[in-house]
Short mmCIF file of N, CA and C in Angstrom, two decimals:
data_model
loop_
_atom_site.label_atom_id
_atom_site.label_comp_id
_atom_site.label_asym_id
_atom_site.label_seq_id
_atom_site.Cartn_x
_atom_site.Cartn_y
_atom_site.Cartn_z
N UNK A 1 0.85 -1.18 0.00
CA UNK A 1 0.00 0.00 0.00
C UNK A 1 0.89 1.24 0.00
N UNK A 2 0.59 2.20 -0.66
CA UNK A 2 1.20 3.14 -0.62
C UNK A 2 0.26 4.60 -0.88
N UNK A 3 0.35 6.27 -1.04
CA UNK A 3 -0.08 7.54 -0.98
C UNK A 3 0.01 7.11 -2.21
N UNK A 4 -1.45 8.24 -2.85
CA UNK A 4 -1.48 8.33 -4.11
C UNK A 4 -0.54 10.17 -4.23
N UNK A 5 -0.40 9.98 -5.51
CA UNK A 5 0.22 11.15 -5.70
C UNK A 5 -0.77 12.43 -6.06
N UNK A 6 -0.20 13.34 -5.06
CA UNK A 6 -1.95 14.58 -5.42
C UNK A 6 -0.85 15.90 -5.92
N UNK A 7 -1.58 16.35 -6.87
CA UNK A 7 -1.32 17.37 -7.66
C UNK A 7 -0.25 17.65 -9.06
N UNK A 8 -0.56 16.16 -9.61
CA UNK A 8 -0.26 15.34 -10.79
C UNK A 8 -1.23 14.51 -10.99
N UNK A 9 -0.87 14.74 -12.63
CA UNK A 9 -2.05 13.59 -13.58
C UNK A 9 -1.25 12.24 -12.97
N UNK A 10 -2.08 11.07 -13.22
CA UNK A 10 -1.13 9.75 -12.68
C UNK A 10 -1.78 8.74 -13.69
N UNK A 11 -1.11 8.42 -14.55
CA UNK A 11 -2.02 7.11 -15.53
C UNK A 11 -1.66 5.66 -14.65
N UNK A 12 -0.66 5.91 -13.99
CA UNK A 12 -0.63 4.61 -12.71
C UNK A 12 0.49 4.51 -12.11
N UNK A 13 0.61 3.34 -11.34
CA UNK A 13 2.16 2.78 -11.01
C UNK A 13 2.70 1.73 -11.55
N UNK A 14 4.22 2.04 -10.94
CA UNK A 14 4.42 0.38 -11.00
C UNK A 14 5.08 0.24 -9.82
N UNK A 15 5.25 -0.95 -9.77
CA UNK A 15 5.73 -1.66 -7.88
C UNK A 15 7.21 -2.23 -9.02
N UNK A 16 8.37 -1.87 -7.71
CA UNK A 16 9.60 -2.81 -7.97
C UNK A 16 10.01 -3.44 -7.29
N UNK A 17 10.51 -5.21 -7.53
CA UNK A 17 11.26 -5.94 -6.78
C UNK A 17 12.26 -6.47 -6.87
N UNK A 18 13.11 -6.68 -6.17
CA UNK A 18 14.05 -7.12 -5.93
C UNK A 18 14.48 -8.30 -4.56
N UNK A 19 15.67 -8.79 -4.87
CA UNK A 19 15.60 -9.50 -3.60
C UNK A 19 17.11 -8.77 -3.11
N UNK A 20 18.00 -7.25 -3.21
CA UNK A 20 18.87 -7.20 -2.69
C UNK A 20 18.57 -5.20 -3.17
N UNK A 21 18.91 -4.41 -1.87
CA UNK A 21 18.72 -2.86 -2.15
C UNK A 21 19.14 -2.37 -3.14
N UNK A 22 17.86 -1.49 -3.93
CA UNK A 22 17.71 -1.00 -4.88
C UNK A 22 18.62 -2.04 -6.25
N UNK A 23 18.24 -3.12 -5.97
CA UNK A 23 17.79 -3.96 -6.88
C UNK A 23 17.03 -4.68 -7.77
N UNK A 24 16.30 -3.97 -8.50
CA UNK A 24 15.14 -4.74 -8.93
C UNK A 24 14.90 -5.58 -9.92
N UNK A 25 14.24 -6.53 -9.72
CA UNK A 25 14.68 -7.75 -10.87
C UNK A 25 12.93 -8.01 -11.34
N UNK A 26 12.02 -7.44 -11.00
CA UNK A 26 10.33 -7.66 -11.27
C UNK A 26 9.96 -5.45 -11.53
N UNK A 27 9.34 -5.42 -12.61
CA UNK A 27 8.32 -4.68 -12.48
C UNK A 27 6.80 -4.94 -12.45
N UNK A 28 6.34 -4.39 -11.58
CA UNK A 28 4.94 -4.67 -11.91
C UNK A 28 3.83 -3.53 -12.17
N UNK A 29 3.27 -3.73 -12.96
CA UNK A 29 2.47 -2.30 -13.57
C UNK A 29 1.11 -2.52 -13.15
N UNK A 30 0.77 -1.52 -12.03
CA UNK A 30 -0.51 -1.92 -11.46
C UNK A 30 -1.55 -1.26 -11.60
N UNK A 31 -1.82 -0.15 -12.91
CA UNK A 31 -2.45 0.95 -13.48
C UNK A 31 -3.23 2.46 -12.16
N UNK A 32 -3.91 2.18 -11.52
CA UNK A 32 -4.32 3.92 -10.58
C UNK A 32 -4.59 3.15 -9.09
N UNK A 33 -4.64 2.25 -8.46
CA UNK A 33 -4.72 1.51 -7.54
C UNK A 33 -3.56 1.73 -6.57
N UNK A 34 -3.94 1.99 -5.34
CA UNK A 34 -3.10 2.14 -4.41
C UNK A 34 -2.35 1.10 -3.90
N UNK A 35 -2.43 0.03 -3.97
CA UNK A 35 -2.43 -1.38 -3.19
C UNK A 35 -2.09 -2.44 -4.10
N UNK A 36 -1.43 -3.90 -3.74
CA UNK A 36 -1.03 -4.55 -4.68
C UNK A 36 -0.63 -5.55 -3.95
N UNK A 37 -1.04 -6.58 -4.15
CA UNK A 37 -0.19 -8.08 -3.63
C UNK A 37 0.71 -8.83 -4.72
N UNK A 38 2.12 -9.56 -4.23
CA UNK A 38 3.16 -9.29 -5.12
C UNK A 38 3.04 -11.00 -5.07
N UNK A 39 2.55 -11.97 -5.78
CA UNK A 39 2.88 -13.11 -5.80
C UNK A 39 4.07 -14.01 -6.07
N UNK A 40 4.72 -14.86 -5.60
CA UNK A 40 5.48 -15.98 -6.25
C UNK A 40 6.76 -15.54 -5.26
N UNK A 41 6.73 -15.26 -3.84
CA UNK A 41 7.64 -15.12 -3.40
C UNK A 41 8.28 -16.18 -2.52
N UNK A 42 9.53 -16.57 -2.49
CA UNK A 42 10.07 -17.52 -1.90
C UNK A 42 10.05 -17.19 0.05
N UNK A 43 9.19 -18.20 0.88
CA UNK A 43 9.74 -18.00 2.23
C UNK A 43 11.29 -18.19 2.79
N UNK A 44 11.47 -17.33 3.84
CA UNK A 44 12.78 -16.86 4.17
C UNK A 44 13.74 -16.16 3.51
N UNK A 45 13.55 -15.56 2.50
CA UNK A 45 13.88 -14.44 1.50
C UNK A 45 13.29 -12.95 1.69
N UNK A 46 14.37 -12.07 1.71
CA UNK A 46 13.61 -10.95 2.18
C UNK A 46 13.79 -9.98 0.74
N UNK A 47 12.88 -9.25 0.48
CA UNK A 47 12.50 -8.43 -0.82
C UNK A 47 12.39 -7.06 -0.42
N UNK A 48 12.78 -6.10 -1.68
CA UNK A 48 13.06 -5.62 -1.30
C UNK A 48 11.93 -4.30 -2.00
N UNK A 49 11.16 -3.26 -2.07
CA UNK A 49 9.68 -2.36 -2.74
C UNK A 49 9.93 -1.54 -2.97
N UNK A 50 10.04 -0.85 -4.12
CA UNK A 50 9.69 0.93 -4.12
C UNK A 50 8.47 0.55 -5.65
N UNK A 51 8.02 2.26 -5.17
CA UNK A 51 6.59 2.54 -6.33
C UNK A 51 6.88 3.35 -7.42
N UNK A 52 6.73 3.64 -8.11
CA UNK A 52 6.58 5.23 -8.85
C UNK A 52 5.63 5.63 -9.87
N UNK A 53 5.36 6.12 -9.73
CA UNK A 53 4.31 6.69 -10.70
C UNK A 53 4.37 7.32 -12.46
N UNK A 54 3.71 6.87 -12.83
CA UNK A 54 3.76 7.86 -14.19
C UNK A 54 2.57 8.10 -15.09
N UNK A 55 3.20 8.71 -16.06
CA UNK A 55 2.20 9.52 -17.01
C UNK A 55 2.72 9.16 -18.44
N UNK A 56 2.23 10.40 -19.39
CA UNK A 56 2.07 10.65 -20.49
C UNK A 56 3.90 10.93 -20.84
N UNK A 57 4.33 11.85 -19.37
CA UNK A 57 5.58 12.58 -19.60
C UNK A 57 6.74 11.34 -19.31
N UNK A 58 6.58 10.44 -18.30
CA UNK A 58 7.27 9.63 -17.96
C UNK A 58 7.24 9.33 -16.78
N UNK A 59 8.23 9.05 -16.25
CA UNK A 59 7.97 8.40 -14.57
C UNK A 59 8.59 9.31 -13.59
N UNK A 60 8.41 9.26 -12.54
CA UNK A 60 8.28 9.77 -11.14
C UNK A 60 9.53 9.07 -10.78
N UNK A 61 10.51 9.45 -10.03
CA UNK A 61 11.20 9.19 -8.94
C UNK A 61 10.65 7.91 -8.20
N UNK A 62 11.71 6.84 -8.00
CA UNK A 62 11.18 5.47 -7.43
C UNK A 62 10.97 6.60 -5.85
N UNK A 63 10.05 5.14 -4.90
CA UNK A 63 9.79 6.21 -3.36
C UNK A 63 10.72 5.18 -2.43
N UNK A 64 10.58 5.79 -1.64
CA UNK A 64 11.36 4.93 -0.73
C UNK A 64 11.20 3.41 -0.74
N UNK A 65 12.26 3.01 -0.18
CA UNK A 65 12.04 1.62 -0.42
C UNK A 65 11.91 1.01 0.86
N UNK A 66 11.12 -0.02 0.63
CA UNK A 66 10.75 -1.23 2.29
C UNK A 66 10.92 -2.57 1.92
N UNK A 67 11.29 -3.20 2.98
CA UNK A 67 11.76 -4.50 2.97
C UNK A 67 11.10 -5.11 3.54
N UNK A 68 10.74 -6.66 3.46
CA UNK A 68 9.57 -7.64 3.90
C UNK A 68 10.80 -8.64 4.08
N UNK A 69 10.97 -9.43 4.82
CA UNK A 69 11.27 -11.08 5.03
C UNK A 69 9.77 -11.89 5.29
N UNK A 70 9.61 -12.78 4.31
CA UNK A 70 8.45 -13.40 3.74
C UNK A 70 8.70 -14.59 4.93
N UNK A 71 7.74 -14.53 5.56
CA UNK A 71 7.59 -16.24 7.13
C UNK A 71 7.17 -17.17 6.48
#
């Protein structure tokens, strides 16, 4: 889950993953939706998220990134 972006057009996101910082080895394009479940992840592997947004013009700055270790 993440903030939508206010005071920009937004045709959507995409979610990035990785399994090592600011590594990403998956995009996922999840069109104007805030929220997203990331399937096919291995337990005891920790991954690693950022979002960004874009448009017509191009993309947004990835956002911070968060880390999950999958139980």
């Amino acid at each position: 889950t993440w903030n939508a972006v206010t005071g920009a057009v937004v045709s959507g996101y995409k979610v990035y993953v990785g399994e090592a910082p600011r590594l990403y080895t998956r995009t996922i394009t999840v069109g104007t939706v805030t929220s997203s479940t990331v399937n096919s992840l291995t337990v005891g592997r920790t991954y690693y998220f950022a979002v960004a947004a874009y448009n017509g013009a191009g993309e947004s700055p990835r956002s911070n990134e968060v880390s999950k270790t999958i139980q």
